[in-house]
Short mmCIF file of C-alpha atoms in Angstrom, two decimals:
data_model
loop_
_atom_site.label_atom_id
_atom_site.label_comp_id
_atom_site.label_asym_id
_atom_site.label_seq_id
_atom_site.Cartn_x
_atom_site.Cartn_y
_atom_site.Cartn_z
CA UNK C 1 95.52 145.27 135.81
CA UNK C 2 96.60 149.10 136.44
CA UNK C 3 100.27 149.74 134.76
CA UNK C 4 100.18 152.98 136.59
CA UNK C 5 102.85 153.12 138.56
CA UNK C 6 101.99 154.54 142.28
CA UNK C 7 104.19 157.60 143.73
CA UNK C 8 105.48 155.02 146.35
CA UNK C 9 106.58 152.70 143.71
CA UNK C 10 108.17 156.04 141.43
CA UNK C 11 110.03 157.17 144.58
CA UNK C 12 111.19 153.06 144.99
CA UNK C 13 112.67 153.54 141.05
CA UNK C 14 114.30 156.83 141.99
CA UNK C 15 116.25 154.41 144.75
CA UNK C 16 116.98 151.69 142.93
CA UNK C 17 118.23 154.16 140.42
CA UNK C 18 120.35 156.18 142.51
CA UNK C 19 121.77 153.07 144.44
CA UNK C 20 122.61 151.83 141.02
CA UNK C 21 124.51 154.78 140.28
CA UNK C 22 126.54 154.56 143.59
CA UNK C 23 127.63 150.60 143.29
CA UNK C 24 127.81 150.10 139.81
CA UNK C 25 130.97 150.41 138.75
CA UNK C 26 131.89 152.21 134.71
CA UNK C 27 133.94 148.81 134.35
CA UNK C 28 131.43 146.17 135.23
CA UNK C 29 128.31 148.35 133.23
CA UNK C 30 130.93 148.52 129.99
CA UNK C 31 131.92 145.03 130.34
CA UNK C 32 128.26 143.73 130.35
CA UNK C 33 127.04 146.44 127.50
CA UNK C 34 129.96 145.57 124.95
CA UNK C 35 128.92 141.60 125.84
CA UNK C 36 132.94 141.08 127.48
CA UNK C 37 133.47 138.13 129.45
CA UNK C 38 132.82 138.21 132.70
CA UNK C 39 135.15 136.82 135.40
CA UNK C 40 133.88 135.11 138.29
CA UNK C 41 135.58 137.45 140.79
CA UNK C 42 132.89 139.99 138.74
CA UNK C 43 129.84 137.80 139.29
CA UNK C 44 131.06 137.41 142.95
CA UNK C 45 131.38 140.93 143.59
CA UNK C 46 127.90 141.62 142.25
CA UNK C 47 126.11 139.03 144.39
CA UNK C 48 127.79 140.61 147.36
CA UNK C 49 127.04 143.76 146.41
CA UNK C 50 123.14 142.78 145.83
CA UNK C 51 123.63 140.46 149.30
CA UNK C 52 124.62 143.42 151.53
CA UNK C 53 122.16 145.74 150.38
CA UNK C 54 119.23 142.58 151.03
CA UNK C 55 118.02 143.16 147.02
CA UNK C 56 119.96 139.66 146.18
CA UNK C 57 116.95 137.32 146.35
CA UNK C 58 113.90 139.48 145.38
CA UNK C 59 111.08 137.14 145.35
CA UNK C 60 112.10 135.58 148.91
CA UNK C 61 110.22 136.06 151.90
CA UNK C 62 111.23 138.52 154.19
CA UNK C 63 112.05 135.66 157.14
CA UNK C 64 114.69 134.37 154.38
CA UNK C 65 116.60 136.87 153.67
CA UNK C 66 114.88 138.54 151.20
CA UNK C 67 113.43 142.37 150.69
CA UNK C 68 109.73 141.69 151.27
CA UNK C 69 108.60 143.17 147.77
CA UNK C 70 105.85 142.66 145.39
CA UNK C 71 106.00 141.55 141.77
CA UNK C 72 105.92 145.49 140.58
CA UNK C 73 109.25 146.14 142.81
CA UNK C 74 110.85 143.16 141.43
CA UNK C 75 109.95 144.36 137.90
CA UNK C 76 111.70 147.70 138.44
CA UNK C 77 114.28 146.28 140.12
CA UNK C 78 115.18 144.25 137.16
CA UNK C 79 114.21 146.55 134.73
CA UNK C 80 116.71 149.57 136.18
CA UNK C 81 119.68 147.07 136.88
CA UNK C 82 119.30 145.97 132.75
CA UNK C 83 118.60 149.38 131.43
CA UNK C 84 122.30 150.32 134.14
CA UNK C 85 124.06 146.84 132.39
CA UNK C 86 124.12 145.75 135.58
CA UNK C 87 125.26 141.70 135.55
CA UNK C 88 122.54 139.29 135.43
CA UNK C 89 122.56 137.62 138.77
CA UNK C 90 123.38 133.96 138.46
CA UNK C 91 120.37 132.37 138.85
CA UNK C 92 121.08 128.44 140.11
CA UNK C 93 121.11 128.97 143.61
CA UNK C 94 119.03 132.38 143.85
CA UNK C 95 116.17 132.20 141.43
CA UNK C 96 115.85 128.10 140.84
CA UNK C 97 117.20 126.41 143.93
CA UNK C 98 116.19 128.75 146.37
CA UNK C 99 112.18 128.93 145.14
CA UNK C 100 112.36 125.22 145.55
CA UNK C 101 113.68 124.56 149.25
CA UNK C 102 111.68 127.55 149.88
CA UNK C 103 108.48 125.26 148.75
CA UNK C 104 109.42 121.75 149.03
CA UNK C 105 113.00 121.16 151.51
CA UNK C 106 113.22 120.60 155.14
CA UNK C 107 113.44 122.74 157.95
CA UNK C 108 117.42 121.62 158.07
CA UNK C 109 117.96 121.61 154.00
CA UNK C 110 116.08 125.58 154.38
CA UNK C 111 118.70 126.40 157.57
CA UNK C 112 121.92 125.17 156.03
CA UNK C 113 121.69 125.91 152.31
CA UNK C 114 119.65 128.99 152.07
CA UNK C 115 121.92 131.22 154.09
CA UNK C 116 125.14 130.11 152.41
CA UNK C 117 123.20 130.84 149.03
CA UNK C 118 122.86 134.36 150.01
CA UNK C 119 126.49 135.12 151.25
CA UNK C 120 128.39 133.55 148.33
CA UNK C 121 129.30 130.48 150.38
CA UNK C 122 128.04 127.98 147.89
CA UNK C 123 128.02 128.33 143.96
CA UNK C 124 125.40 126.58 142.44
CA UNK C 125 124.78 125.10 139.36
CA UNK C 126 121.85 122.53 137.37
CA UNK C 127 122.31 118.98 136.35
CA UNK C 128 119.15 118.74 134.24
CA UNK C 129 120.14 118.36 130.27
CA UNK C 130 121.86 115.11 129.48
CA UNK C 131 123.23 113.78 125.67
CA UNK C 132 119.65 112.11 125.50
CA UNK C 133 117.76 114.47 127.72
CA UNK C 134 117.68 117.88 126.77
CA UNK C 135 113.51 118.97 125.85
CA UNK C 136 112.70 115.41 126.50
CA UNK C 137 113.55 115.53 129.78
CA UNK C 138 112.29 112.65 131.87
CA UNK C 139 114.53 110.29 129.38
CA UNK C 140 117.23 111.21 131.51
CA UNK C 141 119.52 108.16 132.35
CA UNK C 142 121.49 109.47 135.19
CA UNK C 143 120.68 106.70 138.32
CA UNK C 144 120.83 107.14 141.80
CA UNK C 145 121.10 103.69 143.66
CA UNK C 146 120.22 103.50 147.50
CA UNK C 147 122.63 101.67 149.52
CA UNK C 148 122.02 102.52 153.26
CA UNK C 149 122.42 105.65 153.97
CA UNK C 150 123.82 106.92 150.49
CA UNK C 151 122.71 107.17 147.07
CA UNK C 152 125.34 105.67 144.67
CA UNK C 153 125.11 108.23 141.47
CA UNK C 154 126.28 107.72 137.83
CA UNK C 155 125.91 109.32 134.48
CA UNK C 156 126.50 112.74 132.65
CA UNK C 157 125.24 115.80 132.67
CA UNK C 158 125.91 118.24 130.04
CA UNK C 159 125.57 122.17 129.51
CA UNK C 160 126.05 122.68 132.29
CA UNK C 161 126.24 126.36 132.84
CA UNK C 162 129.22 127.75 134.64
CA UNK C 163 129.54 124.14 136.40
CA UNK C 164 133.48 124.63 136.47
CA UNK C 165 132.86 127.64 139.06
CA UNK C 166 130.10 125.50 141.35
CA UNK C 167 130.77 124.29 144.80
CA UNK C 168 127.14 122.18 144.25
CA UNK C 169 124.70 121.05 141.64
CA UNK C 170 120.93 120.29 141.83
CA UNK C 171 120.70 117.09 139.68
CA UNK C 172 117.36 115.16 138.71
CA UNK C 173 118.15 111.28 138.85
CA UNK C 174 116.62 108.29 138.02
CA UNK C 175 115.37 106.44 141.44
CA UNK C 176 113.05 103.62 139.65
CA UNK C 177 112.58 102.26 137.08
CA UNK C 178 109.10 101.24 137.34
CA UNK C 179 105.91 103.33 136.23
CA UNK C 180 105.40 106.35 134.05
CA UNK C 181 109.21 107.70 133.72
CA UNK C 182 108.44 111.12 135.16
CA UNK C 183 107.59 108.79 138.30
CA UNK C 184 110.86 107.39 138.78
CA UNK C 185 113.00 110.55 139.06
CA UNK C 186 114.30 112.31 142.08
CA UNK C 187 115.80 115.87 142.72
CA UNK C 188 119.47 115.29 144.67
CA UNK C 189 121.86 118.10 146.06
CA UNK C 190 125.46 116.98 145.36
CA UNK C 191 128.86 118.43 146.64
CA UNK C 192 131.18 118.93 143.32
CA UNK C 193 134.04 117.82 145.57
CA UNK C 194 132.68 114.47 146.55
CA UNK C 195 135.33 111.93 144.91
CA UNK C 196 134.24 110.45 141.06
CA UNK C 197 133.04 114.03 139.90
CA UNK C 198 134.80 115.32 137.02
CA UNK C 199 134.10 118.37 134.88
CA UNK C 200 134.87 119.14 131.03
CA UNK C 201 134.62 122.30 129.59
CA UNK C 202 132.79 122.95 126.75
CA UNK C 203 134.12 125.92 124.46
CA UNK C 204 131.66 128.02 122.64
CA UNK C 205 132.11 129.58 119.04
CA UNK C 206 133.30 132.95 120.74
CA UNK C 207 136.68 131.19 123.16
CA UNK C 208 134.21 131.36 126.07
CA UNK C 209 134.21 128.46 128.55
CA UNK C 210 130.30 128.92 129.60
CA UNK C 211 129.32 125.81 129.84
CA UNK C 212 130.84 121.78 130.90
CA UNK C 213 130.30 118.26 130.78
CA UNK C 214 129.95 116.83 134.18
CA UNK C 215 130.22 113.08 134.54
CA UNK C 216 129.45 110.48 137.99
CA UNK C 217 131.27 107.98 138.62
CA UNK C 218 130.23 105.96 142.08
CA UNK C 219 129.42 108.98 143.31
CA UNK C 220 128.22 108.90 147.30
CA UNK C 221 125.31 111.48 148.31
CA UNK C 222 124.03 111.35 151.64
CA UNK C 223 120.31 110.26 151.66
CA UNK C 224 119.82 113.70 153.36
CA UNK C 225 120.58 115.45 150.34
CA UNK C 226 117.03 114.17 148.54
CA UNK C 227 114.99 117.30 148.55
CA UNK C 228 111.29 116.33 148.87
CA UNK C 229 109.94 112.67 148.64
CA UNK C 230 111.88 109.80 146.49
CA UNK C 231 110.66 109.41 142.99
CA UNK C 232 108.55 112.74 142.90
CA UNK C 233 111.30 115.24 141.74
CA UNK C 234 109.42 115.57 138.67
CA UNK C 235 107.00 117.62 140.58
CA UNK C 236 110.16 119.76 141.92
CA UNK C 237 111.75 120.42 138.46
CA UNK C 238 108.15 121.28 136.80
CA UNK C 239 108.01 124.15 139.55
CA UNK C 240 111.79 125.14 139.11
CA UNK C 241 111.20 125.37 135.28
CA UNK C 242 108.70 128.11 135.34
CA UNK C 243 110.71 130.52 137.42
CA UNK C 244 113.89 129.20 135.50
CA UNK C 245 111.27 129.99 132.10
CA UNK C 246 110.15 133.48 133.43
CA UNK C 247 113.65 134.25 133.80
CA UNK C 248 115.05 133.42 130.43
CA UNK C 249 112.01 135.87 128.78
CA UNK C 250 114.72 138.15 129.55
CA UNK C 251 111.76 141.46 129.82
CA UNK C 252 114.69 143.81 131.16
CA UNK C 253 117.25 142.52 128.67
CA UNK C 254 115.39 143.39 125.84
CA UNK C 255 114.76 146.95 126.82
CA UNK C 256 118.50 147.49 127.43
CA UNK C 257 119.13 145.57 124.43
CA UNK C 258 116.86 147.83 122.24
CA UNK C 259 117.62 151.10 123.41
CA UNK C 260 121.49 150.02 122.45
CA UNK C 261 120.46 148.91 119.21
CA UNK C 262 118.28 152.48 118.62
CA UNK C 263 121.50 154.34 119.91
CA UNK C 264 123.70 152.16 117.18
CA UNK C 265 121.37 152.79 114.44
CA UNK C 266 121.96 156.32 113.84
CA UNK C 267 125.72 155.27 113.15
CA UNK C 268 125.05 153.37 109.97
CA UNK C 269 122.92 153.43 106.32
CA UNK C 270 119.85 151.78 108.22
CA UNK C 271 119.32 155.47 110.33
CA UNK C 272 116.84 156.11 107.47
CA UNK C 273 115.40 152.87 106.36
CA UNK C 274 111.68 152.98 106.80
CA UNK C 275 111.41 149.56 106.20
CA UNK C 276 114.37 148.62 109.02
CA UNK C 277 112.51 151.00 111.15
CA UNK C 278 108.89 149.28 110.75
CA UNK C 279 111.05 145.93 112.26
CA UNK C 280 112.48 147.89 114.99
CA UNK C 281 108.50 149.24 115.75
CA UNK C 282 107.36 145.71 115.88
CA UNK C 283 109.50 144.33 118.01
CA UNK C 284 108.98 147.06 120.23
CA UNK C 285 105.66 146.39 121.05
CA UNK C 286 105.82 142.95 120.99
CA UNK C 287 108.42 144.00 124.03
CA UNK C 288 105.85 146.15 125.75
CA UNK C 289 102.69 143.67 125.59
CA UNK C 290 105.33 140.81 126.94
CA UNK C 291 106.13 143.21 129.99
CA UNK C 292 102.03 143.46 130.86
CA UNK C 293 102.38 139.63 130.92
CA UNK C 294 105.41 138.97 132.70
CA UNK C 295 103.73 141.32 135.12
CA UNK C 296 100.44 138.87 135.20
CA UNK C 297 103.11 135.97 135.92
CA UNK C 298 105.01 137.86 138.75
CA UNK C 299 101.62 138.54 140.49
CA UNK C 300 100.31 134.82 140.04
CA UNK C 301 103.55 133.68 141.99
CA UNK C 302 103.20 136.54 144.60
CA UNK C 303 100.22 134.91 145.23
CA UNK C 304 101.44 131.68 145.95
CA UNK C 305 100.91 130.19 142.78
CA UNK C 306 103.65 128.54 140.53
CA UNK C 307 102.93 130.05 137.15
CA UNK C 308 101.89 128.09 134.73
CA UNK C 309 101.63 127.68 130.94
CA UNK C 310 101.89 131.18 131.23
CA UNK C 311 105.38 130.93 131.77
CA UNK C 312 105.59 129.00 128.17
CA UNK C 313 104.36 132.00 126.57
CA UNK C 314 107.05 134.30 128.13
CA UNK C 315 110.29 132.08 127.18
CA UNK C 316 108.45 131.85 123.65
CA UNK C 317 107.81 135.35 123.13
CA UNK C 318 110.50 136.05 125.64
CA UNK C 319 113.50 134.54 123.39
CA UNK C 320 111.95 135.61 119.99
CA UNK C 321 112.03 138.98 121.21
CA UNK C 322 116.06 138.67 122.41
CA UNK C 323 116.88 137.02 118.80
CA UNK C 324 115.67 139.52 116.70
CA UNK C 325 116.93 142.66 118.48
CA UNK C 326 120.12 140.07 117.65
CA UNK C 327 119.33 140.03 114.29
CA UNK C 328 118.56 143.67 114.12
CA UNK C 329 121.92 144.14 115.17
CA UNK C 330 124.04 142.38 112.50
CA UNK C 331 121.52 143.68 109.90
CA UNK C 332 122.66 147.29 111.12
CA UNK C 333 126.11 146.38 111.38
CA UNK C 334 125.82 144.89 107.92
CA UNK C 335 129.61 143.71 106.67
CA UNK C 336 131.32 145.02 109.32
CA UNK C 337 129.55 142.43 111.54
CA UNK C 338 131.24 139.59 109.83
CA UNK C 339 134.92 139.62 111.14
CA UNK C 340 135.06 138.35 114.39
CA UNK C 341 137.90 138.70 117.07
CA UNK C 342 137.50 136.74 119.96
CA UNK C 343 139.98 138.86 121.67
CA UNK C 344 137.94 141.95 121.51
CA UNK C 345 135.66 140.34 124.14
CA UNK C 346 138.45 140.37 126.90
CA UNK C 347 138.65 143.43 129.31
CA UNK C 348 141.69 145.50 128.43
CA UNK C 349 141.60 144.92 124.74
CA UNK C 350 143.22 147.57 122.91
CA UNK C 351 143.71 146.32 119.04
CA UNK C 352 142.11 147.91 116.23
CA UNK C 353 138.21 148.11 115.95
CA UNK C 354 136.16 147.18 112.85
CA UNK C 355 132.89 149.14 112.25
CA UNK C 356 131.15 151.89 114.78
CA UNK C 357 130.68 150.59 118.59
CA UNK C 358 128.72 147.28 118.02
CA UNK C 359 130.10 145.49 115.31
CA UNK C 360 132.47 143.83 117.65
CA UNK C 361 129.89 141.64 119.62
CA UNK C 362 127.06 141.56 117.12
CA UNK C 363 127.95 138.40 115.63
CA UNK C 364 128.83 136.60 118.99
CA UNK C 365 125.79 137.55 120.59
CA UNK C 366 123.36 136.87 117.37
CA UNK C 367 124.86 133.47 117.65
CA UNK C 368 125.55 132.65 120.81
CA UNK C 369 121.37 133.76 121.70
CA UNK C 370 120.35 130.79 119.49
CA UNK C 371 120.37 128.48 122.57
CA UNK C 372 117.70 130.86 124.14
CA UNK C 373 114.87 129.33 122.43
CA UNK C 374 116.13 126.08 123.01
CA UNK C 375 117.45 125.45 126.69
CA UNK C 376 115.09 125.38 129.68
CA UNK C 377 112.43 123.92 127.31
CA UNK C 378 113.03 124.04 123.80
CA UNK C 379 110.31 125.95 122.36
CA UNK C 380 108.62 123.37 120.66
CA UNK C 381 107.73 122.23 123.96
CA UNK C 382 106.48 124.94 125.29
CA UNK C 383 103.94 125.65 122.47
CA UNK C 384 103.10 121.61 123.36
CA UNK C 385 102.74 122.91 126.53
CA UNK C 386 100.63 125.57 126.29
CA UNK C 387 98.62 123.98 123.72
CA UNK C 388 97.94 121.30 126.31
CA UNK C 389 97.33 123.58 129.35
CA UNK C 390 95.64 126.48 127.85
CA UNK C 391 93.31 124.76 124.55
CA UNK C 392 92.21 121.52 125.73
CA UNK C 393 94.92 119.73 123.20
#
């Protein structure tokens, strides 16, 4: 593969760059550098932002809604908005939903719900995990019953990311009993406001309401809500996974993350610690050999090809990557990473700061990017995975 970048594809940088520059606002960029909470009026404004300029859904086809562009454009898309602290886009309805109507809904599921993904009209979020399904996924209990022309649902879901905010969820069900148990499940589309839905926050270490419970209780889902045959969603949430995988390797996140944490080092007693350096050297090319591969990955699905174990190796390298630029942080910060006020990660705060710029959020993001190599596939899994795809065992 040629990392050269072509002139065309320097000039399409410069534009991304530029438009960046124009729509970006100081506030949201400081918010999402200093690891603040973000509101959902700032997520909204974002997608709209993204929306009206057509770069919301980057990998869609053109006759969708989305910008036409290769997996090199996409790259440096994501790569300038992380390197500007742009806010991630929220991926439910974008980058996992989206990918699999695109592949596998009908011609009425791709007309109503792609279009209101695009403009903001529907928030999505995933009903994968449960209490006794998290890696082990097709355990999951949650049961759809037919009864003419509804499915009766009931169960729990759990971390459920930003599921208080969502207008729908995605959910996998159980449709049968019989067979393998991958065989019996089914991939639903569910309207949070249908009566017996209720939502419980969960609270993270840092005051943050990220992610919910969400419990069914006789819920009714019209039978045109099933996206692709009955009993086959396993097939649907394999496919979702790897794009939902590819995304958590977080390629641009790291490089915005590491040229922070190289700006914060020359603050503090590490600035000339050879042996704090040789960590910060490793890590960064472990970064720059994972970008040549999430390249690979973003060409295979260009293609028309679902990646596959290849998109193990990403959220494995991908998250080990994110938690030690983590750890490289609180080793910088040292003591003064060790006090923690919640409050600090509000917009507006104005109390007294401990340490140099850093120390605030150091601790809550070390700990709160534990879950990275553990959600969407622990990765366990995915070294089962690729052990099983890629070496025969």
């Amino acid at each position: 593969m040629n990392l050269d970048f072509t002139p065309e594809q320097d000039a399409f940088r410069a534009e991304v760059r530029a438009w960046l520059d124009e729509n970006l606002s100081s506030r949201l960029a400081d918010k999402v550098r200093t690891s603040k909470h973000l509101s959902k009026q700032d997520m909204e404004d974002w997608h709209a932002k993204l929306h009206a300029r057509g770069w919301l859904a980057n990998h869609w086809p053109e006759e969708y809604g989305g910008p036409g562009w290769g997996p090199v454009e996409k790259f440096i898309f994501e790569d300038e908005c992380a390197m500007a602290n742009a806010p991630r886009i929220v991926p439910f309805g974008v980058s996992m939903l989206g990918p699999v109507l695109l592949k596998y809904g009908s011609d009425e599921q791709k007309a109503h719900y792609l279009p209101r993904i695009l403009d903001g009209t529907d928030w999505w979020c995933q009903g994968y995990s449960e209490p006794g399904a998290g890696s082990d996924l097709a355990s999951l209990k949650t049961t759809a019953v037919k009864e003419g022309d509804h499915y009766i649902v009931n169960g729990q879901k759990t971390w459920t990311t930003l599921g208080q905010h969502a207008d729908w969820i995605f959910c996998l069900v159980r449709t049968s009993k019989e067979g393998k148990p991958q065989e019996g499940i089914s991939f639903l589309l569910i309207d949070m406001k249908t009566p017996g839905i209720e939502v419980r926050p969960i609270h993270l270490l840092d005051g943050d309401h990220e992610v919910n419970e969400v419990w069914f209780s006789d819920v009714k889902v019209p039978v045109e809500n099933l996206v692709g045959p009955e009993n086959q969603g396993w097939t649907l949430a394999k496919y979702l996974l790897t794009y939902e995988r590819t995304g958590i390797a977080g390629v641009g996140f790291s490089t915005s993350a590491l040229a922070e944490l190289k700006a914060v080092i020359g603050k503090t007693e590490k600035a000339t610690d050879p042996l704090f350096a040789a960590r910060v050297a490793r890590v960064e090319i472990a970064l720059e050999n994972m970008k040549t591969t999430n390249m690979r990955v973003l060409a295979s699905a260009a293609g028309g090809a679902a990646p596959g174990a290849e998109s193990s190796l990403l959220k494995i390298k991908g998250t080990e990557i994110r938690q030690e630029i983590n750890a490289l942080f609180m080793r910088a910060m040292g003591p003064q990473a060790q006090p923690f006020i919640s409050e600090a990660l509000e917009e507006g705060y104005n109390g007294p700061e401990i340490g140099p710029e850093g120390a605030a959020w150091a601790a809550k993001d070390y700990f709160n990017n534990r879950k990275l190599s553990i959600f969407g596939g622990s990765n366990e899994i995915q070294k089962n995975i690729v052990s099983k795809a890629m070496l025969g065992f």
